[in-house]
XYZ file of C-alpha atoms in Angstrom:
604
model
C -6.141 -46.721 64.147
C -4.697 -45.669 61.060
C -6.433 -45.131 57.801
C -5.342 -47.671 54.745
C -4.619 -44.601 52.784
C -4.005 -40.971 53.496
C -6.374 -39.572 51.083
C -9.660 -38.208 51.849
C -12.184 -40.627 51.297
C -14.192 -39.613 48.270
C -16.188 -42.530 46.588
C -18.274 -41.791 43.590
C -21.440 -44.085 41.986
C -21.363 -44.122 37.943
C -24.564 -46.349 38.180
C -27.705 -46.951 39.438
C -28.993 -49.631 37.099
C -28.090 -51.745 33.632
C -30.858 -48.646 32.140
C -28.271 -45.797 33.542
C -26.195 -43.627 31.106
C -22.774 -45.968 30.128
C -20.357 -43.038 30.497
C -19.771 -42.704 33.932
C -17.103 -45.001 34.965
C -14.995 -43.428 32.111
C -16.062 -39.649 32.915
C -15.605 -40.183 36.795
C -12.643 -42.338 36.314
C -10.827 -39.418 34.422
C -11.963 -36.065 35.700
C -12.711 -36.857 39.261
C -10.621 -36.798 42.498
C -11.971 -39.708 43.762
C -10.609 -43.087 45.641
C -13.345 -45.656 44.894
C -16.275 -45.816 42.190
C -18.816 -47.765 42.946
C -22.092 -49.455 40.677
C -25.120 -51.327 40.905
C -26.486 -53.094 38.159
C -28.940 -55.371 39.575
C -32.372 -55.365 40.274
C -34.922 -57.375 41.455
C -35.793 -58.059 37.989
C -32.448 -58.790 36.597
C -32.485 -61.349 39.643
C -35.288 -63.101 38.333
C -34.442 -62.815 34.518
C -31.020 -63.507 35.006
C -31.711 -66.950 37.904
C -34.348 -68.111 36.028
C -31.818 -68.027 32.182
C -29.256 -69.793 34.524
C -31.664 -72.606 36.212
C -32.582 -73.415 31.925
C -28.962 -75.737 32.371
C -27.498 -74.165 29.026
C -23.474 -73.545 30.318
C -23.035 -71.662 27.226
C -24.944 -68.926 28.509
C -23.152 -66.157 30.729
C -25.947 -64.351 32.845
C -23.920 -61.261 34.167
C -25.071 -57.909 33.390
C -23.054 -57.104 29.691
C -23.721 -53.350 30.340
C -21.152 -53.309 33.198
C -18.511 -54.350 30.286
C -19.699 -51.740 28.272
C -19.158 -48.974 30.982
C -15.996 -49.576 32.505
C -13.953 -51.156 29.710
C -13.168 -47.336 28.507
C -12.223 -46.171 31.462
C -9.975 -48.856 32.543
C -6.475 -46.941 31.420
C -7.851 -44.006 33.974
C -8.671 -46.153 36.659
C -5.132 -47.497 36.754
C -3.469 -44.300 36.151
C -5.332 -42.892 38.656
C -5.218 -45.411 41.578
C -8.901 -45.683 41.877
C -10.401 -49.173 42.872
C -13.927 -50.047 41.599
C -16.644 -52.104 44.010
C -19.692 -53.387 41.879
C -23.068 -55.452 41.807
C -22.750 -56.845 38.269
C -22.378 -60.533 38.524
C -26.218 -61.741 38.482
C -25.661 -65.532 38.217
C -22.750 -65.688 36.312
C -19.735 -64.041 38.146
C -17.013 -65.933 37.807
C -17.710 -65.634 34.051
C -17.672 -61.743 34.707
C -14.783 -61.978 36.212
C -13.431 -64.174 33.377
C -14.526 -61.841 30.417
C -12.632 -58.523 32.511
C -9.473 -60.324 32.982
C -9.260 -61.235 29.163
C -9.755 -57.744 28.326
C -7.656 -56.313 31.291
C -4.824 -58.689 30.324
C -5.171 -57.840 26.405
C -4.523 -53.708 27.312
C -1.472 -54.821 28.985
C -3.030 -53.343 32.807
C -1.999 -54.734 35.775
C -5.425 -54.087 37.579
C -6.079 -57.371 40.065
C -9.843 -58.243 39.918
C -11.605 -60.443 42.444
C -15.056 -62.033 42.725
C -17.638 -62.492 45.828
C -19.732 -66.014 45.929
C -22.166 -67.182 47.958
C -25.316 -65.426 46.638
C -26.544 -68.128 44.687
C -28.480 -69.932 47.048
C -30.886 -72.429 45.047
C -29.365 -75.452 46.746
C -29.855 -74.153 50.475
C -33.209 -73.107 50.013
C -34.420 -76.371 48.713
C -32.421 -78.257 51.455
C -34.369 -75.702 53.852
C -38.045 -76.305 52.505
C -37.333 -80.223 53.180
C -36.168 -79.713 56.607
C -39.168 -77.394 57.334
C -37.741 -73.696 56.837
C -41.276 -71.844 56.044
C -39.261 -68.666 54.403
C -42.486 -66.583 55.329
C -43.190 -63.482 52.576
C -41.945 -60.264 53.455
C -44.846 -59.076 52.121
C -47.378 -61.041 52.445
C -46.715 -62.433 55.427
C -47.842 -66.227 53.493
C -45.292 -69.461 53.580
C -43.425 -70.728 50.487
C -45.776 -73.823 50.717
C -48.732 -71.684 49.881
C -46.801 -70.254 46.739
C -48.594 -71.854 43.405
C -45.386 -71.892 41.571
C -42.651 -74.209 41.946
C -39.214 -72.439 42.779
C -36.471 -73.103 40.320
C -33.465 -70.112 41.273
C -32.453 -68.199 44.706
C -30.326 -65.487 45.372
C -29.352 -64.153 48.473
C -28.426 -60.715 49.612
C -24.588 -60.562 50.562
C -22.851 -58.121 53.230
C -19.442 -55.997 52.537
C -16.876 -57.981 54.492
C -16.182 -59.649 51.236
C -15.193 -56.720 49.625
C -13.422 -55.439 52.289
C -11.145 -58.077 52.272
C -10.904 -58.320 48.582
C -9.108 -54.599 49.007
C -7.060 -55.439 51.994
C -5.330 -58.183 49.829
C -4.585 -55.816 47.001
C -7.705 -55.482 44.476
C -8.287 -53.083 42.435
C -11.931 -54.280 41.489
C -14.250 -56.333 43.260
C -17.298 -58.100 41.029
C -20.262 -59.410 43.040
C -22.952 -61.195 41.793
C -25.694 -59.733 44.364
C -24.784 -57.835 47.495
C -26.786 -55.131 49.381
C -27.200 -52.036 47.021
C -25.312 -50.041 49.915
C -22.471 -52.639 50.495
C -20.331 -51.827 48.063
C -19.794 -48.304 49.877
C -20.253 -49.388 53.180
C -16.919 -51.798 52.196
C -14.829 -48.785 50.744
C -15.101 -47.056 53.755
C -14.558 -49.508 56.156
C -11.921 -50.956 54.109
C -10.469 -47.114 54.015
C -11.189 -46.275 57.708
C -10.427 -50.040 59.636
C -13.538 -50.562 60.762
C -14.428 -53.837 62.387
C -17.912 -55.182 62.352
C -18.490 -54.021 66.067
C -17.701 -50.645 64.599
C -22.031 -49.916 64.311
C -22.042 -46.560 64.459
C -19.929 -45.759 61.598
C -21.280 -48.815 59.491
C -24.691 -47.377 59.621
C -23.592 -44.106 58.485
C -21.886 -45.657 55.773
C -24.870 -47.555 54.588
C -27.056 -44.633 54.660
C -24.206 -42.779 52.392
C -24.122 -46.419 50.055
C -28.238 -45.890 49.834
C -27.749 -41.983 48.878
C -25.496 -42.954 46.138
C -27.276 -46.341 45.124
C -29.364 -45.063 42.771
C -26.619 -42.635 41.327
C -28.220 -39.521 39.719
C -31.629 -40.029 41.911
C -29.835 -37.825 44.657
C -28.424 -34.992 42.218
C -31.822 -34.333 40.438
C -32.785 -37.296 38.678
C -36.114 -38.577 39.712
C -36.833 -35.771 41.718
C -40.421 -34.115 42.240
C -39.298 -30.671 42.040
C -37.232 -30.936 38.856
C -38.659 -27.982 37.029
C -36.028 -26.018 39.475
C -32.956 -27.901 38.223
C -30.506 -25.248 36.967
C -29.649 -25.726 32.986
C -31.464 -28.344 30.515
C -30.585 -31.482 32.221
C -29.232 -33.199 29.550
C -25.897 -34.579 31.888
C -26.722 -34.901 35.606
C -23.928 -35.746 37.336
C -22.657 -38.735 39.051
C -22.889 -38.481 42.962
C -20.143 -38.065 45.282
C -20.037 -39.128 48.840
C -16.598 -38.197 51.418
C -16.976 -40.182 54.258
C -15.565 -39.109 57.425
C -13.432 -41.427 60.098
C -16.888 -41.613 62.545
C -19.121 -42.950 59.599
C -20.719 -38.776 58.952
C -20.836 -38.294 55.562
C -21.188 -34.992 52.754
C -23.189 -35.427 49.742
C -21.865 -34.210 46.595
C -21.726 -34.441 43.072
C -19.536 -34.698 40.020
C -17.847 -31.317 38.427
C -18.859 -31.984 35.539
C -22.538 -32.061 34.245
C -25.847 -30.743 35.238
C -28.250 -31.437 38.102
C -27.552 -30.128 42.231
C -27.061 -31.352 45.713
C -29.597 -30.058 48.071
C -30.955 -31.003 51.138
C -34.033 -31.735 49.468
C -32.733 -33.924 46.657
C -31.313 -35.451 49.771
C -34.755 -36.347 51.305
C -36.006 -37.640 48.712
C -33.604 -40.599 47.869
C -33.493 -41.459 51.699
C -36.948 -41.742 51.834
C -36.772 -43.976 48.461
C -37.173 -47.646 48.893
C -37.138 -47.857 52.545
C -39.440 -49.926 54.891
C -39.581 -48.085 58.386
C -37.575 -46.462 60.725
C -35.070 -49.430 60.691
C -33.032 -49.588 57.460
C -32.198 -53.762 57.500
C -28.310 -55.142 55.886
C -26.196 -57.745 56.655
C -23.755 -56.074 58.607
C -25.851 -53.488 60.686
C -29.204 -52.037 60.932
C -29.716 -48.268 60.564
C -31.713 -46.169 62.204
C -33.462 -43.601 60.664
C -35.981 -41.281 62.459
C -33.518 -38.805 64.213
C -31.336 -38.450 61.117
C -30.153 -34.752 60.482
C -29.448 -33.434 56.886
C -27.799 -30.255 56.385
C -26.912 -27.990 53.564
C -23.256 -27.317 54.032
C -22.293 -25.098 50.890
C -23.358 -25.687 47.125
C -23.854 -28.867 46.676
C -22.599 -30.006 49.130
C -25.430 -31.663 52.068
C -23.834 -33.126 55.442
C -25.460 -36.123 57.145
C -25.376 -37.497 60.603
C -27.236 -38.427 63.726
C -28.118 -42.062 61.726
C -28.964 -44.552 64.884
C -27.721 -48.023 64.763
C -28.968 -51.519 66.336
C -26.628 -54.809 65.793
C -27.311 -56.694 62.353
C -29.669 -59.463 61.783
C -28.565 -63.186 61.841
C -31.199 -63.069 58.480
C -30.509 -61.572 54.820
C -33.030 -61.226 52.339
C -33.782 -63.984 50.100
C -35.337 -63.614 46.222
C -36.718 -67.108 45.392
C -37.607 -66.902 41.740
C -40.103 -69.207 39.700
C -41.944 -69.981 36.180
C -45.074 -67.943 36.253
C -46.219 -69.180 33.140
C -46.861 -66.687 29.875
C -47.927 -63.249 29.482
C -49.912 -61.562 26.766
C -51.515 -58.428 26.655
C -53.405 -56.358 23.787
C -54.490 -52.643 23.436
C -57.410 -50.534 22.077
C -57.786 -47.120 22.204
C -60.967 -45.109 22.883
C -61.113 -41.235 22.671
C -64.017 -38.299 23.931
C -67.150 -38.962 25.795
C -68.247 -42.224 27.674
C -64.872 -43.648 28.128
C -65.527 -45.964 31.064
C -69.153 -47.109 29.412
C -66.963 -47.856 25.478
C -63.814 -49.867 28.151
C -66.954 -51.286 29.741
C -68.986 -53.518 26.487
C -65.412 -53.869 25.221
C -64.979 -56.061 28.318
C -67.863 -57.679 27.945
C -67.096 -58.703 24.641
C -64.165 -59.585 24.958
C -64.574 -61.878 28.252
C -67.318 -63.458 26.136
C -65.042 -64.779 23.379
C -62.321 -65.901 26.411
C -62.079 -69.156 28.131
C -61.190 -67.348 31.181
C -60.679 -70.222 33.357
C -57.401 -70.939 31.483
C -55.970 -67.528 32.771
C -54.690 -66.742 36.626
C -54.119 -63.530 35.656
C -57.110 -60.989 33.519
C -57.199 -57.565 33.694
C -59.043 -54.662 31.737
C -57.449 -51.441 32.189
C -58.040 -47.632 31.498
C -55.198 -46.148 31.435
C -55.794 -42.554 31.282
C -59.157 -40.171 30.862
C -59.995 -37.460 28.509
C -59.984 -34.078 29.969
C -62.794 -31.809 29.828
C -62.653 -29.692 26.227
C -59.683 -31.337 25.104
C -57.063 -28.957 23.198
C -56.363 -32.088 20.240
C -56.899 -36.015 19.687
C -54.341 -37.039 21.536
C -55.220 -35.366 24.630
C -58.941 -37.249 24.321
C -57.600 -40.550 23.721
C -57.166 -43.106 25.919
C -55.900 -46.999 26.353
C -58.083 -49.948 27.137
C -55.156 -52.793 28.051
C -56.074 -56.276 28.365
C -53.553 -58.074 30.590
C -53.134 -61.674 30.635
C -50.951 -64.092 32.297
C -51.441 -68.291 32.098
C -49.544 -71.132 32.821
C -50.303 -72.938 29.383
C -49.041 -71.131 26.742
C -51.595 -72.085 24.357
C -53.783 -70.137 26.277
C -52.479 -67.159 24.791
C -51.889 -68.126 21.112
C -53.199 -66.398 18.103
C -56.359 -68.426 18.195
C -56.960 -67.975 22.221
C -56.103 -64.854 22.761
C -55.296 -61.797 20.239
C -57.998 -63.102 17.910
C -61.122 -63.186 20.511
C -59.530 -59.607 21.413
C -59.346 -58.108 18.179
C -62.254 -60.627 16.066
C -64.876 -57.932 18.493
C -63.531 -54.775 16.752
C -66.308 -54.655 14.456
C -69.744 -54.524 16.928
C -68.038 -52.783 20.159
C -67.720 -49.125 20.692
C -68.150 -46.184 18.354
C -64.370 -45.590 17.066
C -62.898 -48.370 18.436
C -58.928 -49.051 16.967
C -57.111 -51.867 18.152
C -53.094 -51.071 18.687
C -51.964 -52.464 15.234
C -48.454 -53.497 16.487
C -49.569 -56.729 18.277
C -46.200 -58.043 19.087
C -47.174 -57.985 22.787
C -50.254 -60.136 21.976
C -48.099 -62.681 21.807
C -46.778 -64.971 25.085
C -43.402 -64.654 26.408
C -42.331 -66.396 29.412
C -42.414 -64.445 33.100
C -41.141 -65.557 36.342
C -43.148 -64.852 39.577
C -40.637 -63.537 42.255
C -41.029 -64.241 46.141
C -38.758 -61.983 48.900
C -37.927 -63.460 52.631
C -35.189 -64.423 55.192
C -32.874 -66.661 54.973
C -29.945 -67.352 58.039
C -26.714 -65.673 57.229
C -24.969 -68.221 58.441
C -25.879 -71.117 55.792
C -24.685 -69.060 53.010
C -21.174 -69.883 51.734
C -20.002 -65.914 51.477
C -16.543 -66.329 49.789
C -14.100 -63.978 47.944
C -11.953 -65.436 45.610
C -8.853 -63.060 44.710
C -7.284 -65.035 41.656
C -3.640 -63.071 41.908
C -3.138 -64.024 44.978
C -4.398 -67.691 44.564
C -6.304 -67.336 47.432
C -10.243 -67.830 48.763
C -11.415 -66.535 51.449
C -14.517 -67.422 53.541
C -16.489 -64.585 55.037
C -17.845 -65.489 58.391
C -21.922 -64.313 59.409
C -22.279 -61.849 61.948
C -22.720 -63.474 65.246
C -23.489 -60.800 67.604
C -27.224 -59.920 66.377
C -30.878 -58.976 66.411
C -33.830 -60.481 65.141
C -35.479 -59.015 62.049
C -38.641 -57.335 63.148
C -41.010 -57.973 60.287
C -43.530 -55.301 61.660
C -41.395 -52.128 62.423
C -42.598 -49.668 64.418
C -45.943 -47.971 63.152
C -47.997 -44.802 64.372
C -49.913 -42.171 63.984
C -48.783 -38.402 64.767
C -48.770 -37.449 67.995
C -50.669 -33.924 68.968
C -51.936 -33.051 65.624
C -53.070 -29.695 64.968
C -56.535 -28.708 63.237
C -56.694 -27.139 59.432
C -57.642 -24.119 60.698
C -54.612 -23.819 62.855
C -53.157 -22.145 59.404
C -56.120 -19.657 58.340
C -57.628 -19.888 55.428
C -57.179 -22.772 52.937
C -57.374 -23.746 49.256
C -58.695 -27.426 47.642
C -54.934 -28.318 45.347
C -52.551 -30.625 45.253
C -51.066 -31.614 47.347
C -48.001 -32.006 45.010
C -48.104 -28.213 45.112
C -46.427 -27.856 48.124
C -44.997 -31.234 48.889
C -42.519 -33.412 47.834
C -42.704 -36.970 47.344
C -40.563 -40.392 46.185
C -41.716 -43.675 46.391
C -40.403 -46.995 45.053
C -40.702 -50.818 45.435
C -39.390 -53.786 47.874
C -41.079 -56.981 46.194
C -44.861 -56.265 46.044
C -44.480 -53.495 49.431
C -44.924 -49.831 47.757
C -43.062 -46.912 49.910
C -43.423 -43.589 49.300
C -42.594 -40.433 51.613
C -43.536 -36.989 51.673
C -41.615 -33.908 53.175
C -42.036 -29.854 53.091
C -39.799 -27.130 51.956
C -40.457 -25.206 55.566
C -39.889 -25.826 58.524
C -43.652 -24.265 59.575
C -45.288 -26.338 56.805
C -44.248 -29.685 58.995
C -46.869 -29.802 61.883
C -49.884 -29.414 58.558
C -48.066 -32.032 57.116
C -47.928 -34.448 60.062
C -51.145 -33.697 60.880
C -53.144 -33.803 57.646
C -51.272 -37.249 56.245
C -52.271 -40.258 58.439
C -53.255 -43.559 57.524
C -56.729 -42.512 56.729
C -55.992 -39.765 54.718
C -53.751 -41.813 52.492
C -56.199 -44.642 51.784
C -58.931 -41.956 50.912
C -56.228 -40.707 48.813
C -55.465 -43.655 47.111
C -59.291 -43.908 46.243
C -59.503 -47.173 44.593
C -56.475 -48.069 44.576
C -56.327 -49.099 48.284
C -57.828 -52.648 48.246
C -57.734 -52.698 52.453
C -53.803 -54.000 53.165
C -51.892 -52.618 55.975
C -50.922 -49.329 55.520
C -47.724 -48.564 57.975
C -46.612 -45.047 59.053
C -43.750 -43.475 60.456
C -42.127 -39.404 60.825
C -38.792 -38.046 60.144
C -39.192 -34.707 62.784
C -35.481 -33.570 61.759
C -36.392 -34.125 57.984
C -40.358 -32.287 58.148
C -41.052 -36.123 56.574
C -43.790 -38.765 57.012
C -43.144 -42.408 55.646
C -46.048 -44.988 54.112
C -45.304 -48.426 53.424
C -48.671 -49.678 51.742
C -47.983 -53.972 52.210
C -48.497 -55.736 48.696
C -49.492 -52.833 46.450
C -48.147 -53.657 43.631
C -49.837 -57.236 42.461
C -46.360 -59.062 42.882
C -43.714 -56.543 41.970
C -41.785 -55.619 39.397
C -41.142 -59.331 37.479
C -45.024 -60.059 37.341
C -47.127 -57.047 37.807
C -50.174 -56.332 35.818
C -49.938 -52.507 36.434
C -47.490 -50.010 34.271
C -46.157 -48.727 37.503
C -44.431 -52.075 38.315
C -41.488 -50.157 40.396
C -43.980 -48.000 42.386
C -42.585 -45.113 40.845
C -45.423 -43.007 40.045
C -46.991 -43.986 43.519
C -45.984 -40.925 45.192
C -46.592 -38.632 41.770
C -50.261 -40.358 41.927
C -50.560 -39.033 45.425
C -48.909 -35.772 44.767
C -52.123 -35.060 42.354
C -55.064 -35.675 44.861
C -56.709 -32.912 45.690
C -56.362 -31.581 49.715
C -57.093 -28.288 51.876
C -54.069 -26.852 51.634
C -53.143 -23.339 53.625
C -53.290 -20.230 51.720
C -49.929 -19.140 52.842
C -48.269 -22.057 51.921
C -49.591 -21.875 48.386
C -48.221 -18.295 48.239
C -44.823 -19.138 48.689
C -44.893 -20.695 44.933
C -45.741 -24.124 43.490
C -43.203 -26.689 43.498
């Protein structure tokens, strides 16, 4: 079947989140050969900040992501000289009023660039009409029903496929706004928009999806976020965007921008795949991936080919964020510095929790957060934070009266050279939602594109030829592991030394995976990182939820998805690390016998 253009198929991300650099639409839309750019600016949290601004009633208000504006309004001129069409997650709750604010601008620099808008992802109005008729909308990560959720649901927002895009392009647009589809739909849609692909067509839909999850993130696969970025070549100061050229059978190549800093490497590669998954099945609307026999392969510089991604038939379910009023948030900071830092955090507790009516909280945590070395080299290396962390219902609860002043009123009888963080502007409450991830049927979402020039609206059907969702994936342990002394002698380091890492966050699930520069390092890495091994090395951090487990042979990877890590995610969390982030960086530090040889070969 004949391509809808004759071009190769080159589609470029200029961003991975409303906190990427604002440049890259305009640097990609004027320097780069490409067909399509492509942009995510939603997040779980955006989804809750943005759903729960919009359920507050005030019509004046226009909860879209303002930062998309900012980054594509100077490169509009280039993106119609050029041809190139633009796919984008940018509409949060508001994306008709997106689309309303880029036509007025469009239309005022005299472009004739036709912009159309997906809907269907706000689902507040199904899910309630679900609950009453007995829809349970079990956690994904917890595994509990809605009904057992303390806090009353007020917003939803449900996870969209590409066909909407798709057919946004085949009637003529230029760009496509969506309030919240998958993270990988926008390129999945390009290239089957590009290539004719039908929904039937699995194999090359799951490639596609695995090249719209490289590119997701933008910069994360050219060097950003990367474990071993002390090699990047240069200072870093302008990694480029990332390229993906997707082939007619779904196979993609990974590569970058011209322009700028940062590489394309197989093991750049590795790492983003292994960001944010769940298992061995990658879950979207339109088709399931899967992942374990994938192949990556460096091609030429910068420039890493991927194939071999399985497929299965999509799920009649899409993920579902159901967002609600936690209540208020307050937290306040000391610091302590030198000897006897756990016994000073310790009768600062105890002070503090003395002055408290605790029972007005759900939420108290003390926190160190960080230790002093041993023979520091300055202060600053000695001192640490003592966080108090508090989170109530009642507002009043965390007023001046209830809250800062029985934290700071202590300073005066606690621990020798006890400060209190002076800048107390966090003392004070601000509202937070609580945030709650599960399934919802494809089919009762109303998944319609609306394409304005052409006066036209166009419902998007649900898949109908599908699979369940399996909300355990497949889980085990390696199979013929070797002994430690299988590699001669070893050394207690890091295990960061010699291994890469990424992890991230789904909800309250933490992922992280690990993977080996050689090929002879991957039977001590299969064998050395089971389930055991990771919740010794999580120490006490591992509070005894499933832990589940899973190898990438072609890739030298293993994959952990620890179930509700992270106290709620990233809307609610108590921790710093509230996108899992530093999960894998945590892990990368613990100490493990690792084979002289390896550690020979250089530290990563």
């Amino acid at each position: 079947m004949p391509s809808a253009t004759q071009k190769p198929l080159r589609i470029a991300s200029a961003s991975g989140s409303v906190t990427d650099r604002r440049y890259g639409f305009a640097a990609l839309a004027k320097t780069e050969d490409v067909s399509f750019i492509v942009g995510d600016f939603m997040s779980e949290y955006n989804m809750t900040t943005r759903g729960g601004a919009k359920s507050n009633g005030d019509e004046s208000s226009a909860e879209f992501e303002e930062c998309f504006l900012e980054s594509i309004i100077p490169a509009l001129p280039d993106l119609a000289k050029n041809g190139i069409k633009v796919a984008v997650n940018a509409g949060g709750s508001d994306t008709k009023k997106l689309h309303d604010a880029l036509l007025a601008i469009v239309q005022e620099q005299g472009l004739s660039l036709r912009i159309a808008w997906v809907e269907g992802d706000e689902v507040s109005d199904i899910v309630q009409k679900s609950l009453e008729s007995g829809h349970h909308f079990k956690s994904l990560t917890t595994g509990r029903n809605l009904a057992d959720w303390e806090f009353k649901p007020i917003y939803a927002q449900c996870y969209l496929g590409s066909f909407g895009i798709v057919e946004a392009f085949k009637h003529g647009a230029d760009i496509v706004l969506c309030g919240r589809v998958a993270d990988a739909c926008p390129t999945i849609a390009c290239a089957a928009y590009t290539h004719n692909w039908e929904r039937d067509d699995l194999s090359q839909l799951a490639h596609a999806f695995v090249a719209g999850h490289f590119i997701e993130c933008s910069t994360y696969v050219t060097g950003g976020n990367f474990s071993g970025f002390k090699s990047l070549p240069g200072k870093s100061l302008n990694i480029s965007f990332p390229v993906v050229e997707v082939e007619n059978d779904g196979t993609f190549v990974v590569t970058k921008q011209v322009e700028g800093d940062g590489i394309v490497t197989v093991d750049t590669c590795k790492a983003q795949l292994l960001y944010e998954i769940q298992g061995p099945l990658y879950y979207n609307s339109d088709v399931v991936a899967e992942l374990s026999d994938i192949k990556i392969e460096q091609v030429g510089k910068n420039r890493v080919r991927v194939n071999n991604v399985g497929f299965r038939k999509p799920p009649p379910t899409t993920k579902v964020g159901i967002t609600a009023r936690g209540g208020f948030q307050a937290e306040a900071h000391y610091f302590g510095c030198g000897l006897d830092i756990e016994e000073k955090a310790a009768l600062l507790e105890r002070q503090i929790r003395h002055h408290l009516d605790e029972s007005r909280y759900h939420t108290l945590k003390f926190r160190i957060n960080g230790r002093c070395p041993s023979n520091p080299t300055n202060q600053d290396a000695a001192t640490v934070d003592f966080r108090i962390f508090a989170q109530s219902k009642d507002a009043d609860a965390l007023s001046l009266d209830n809250f800062l002043r029985p934290c700071t009123d202590v300073t005066m009888q606690t621990y020798p050279g006890a400060t209190f963080a002076v800048d107390s502007r966090q003392a004070l409450p601000k509202p937070y939602y609580e945030y709650w991830v599960a399934l919802l049927p494809q089919s009762v979402a109303s998944h319609v594109v609306h394409i304005p020039f052409a006066n036209k609206s166009i419902k998007i059907e649900a898949p109908t030829d599908t699979e369940d969702f399996l909300y355990e994936q497949p889980s085990y342990e390696t199979k013929n592991p070797l002994p430690l002394a299988s590699w001669g002698p070893t050394t207690v380091a890091p295990l960061g030394y010699v291994v890469h890492a990424r992890s991230g966050d789904k909800g309250s699930d933490a992922n992280v995976g690990f993977f080996v520069r050689n090929a002879d390092e991957w039977d001590w890495l299969r064998s050395i990182l089971t389930r055991d091994k990771i919740k010794k090395l999580l120490g006490d951090d591992y509070t005894g939820k499933p832990i589940h487990r899973f190898e990438l042979p072609h890739l030298a990877a293993v994959h952990f998805l620890l179930k509700d890590h992270l106290d709620r995610g990233v809307a609610s969390s108590s921790t710093y690390d509230v996108l899992g982030k530093n999960v894998a960086e945590y892990l990368r530090c613990k100490l493990v016998e690792i084979p002289n040889k390896f550690l020979e070969r250089g530290r990563i």
